[in-house]
Each structure stands twice: as C-alpha cells, then as structure tokens.
Coordinates of N, CA and C in Angstrom, one line a residue:
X12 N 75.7 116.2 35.6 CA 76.5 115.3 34.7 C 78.0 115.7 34.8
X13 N 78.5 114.6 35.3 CA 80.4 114.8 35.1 C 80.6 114.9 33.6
X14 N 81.7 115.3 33.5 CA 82.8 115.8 32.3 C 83.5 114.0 32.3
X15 N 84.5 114.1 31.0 CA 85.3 112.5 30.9 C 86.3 113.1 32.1
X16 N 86.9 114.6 32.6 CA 87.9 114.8 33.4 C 87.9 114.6 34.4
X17 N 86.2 114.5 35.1 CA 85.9 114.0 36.4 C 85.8 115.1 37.4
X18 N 85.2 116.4 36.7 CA 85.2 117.6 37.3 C 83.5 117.6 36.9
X19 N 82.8 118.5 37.8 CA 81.4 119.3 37.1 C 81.2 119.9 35.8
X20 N 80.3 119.4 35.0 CA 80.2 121.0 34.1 C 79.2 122.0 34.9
X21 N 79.8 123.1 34.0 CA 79.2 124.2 34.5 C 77.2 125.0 34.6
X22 N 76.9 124.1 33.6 CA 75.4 123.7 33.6 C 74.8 123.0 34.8
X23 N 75.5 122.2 35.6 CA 74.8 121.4 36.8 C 75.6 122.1 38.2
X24 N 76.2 123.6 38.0 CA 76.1 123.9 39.5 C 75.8 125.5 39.4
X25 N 74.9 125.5 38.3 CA 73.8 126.8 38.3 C 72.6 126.1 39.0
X26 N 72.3 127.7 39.6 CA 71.2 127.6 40.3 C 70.0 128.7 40.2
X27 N 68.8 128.7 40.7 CA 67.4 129.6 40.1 C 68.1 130.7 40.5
X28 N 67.9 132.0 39.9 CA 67.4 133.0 41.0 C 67.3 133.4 42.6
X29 N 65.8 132.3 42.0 CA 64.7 132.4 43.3 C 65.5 131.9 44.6
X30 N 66.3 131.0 44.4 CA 67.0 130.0 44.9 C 68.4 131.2 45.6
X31 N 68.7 131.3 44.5 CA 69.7 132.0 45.3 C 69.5 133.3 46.3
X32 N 68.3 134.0 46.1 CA 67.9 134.8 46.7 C 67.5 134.9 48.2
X33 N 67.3 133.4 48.2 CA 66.5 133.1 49.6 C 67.7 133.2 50.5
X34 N 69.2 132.7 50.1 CA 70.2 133.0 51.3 C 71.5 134.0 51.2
X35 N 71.0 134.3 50.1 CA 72.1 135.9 49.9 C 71.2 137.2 49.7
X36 N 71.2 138.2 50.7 CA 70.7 139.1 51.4 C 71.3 140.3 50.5
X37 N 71.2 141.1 50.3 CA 71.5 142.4 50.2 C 71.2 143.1 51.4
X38 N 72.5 143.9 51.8 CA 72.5 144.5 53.2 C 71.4 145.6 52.6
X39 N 71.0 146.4 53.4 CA 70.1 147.6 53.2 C 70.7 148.7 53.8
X40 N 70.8 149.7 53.0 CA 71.3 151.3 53.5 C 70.1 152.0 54.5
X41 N 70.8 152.1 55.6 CA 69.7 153.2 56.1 C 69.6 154.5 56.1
X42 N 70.8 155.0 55.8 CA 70.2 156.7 55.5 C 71.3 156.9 54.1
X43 N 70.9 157.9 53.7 CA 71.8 158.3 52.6 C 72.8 158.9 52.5
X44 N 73.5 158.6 54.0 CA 74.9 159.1 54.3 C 75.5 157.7 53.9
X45 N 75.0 156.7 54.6 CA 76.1 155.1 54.0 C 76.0 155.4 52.7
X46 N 74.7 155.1 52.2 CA 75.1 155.4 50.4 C 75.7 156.5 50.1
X47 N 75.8 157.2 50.6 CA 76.7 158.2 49.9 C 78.4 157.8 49.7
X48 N 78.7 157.4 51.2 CA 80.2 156.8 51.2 C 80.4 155.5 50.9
X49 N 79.6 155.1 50.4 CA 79.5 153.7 50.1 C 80.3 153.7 48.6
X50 N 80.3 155.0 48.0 CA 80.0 155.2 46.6 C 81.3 156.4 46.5
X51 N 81.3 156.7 47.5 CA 82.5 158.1 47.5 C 83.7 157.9 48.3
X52 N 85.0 157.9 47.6 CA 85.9 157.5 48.8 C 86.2 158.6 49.8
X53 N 87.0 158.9 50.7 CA 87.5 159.9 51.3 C 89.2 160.3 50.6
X54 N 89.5 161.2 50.8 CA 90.9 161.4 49.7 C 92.2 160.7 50.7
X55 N 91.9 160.1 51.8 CA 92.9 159.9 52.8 C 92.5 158.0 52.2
X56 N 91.2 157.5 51.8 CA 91.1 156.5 51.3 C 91.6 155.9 49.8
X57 N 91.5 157.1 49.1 CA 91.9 156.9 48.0 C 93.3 156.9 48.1
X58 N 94.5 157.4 48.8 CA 95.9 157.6 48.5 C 96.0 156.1 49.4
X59 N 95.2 155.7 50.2 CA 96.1 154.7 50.9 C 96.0 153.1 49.7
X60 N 95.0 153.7 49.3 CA 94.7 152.8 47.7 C 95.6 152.5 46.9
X61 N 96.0 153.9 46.3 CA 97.0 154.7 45.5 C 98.5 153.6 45.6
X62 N 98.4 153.5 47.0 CA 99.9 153.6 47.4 C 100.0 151.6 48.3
X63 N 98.5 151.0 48.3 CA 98.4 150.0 48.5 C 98.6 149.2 46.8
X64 N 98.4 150.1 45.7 CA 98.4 149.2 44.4 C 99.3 149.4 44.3
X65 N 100.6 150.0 44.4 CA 102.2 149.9 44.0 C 102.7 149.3 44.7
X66 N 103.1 148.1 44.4 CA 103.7 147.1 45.4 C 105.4 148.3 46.2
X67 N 106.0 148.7 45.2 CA 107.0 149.6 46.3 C 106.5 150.2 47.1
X68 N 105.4 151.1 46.9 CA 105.2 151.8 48.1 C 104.5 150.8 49.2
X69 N 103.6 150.3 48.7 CA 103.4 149.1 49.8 C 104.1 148.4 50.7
X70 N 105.0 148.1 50.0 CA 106.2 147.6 51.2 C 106.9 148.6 51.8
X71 N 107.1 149.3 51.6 CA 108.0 150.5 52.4 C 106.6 151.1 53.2
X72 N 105.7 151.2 53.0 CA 104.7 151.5 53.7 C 104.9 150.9 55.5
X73 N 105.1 149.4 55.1 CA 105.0 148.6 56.0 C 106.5 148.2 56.8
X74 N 107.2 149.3 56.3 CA 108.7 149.4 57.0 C 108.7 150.9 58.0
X75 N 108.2 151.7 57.0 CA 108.3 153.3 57.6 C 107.1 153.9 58.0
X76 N 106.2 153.2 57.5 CA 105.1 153.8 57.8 C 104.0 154.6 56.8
X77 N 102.7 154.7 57.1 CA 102.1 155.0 55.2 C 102.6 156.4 55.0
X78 N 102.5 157.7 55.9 CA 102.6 158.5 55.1 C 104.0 159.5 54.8
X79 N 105.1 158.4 55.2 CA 106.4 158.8 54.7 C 106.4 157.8 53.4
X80 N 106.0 156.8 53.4 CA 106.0 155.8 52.0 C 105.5 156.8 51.1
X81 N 104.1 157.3 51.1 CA 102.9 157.8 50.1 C 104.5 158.9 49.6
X82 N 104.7 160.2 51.0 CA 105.2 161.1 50.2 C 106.4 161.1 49.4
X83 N 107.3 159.3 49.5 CA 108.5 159.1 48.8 C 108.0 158.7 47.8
X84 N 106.7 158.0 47.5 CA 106.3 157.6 46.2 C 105.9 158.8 45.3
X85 N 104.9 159.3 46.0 CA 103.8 160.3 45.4 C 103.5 162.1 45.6
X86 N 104.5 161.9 46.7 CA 104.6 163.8 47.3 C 105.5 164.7 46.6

C-alpha cells in the first residue's frame, strides 16, 4: 500500500525470514584463527583507525603520510 506522499510504507517492503535467508549467506569461518581476528584488531589496525576517525590526522595522513600524521596527532 502507498502512503498519500507516494512513497512505500514500511509494512509492504518487509519480508519473511525464510525469504530472506535463501539469498543472504553468512560467510563461514574456517578455522579459529579468522574468528579470532575477525573479533581482535591488530594494534597497527587500531591506530590507523584512531587516526582515520580524526578528520586532522586524516588529512595530513594523506599529505605526509600515516605514521608521521599518527605521531603529530598521537605520539
């Protein structure tokens, strides 16, 4: 059923479960090393993070390079 705005409601573009299941997969871990890093960052992942969420260091990142950026932000 359309809205008077001539958009969908949100009741008519839900769908089952079952339905959605059939073409969205969950990849599968094969050993318990992906799940492990899946779940753990590495500390060289987390600063480039660190220093990707501060728009300053971010941009200087992409001028000087990451780890002169990180250590004028963060060192």
């Amino acid at each position: 059923p359309k809205e008077p705005s001539g958009s969908l409601s949100a009741d008519s573009i839900k769908i089952k479960k079952e339905v959605a299941n059939a073409f969205v997969k969950r990849q599968k871990r094969s050993s318990p090393y992906e799940w492990y890093f899946e779940y753990y960052k590495s500390p060289m992942e987390q600063m480039h993070e660190r220093c990707e969420n501060y728009p300053p260091c971010d941009y200087l990142s992409d001028q000087i390079g990451f780890s002169l950026a990180y250590n004028h932000f963060f060192g």
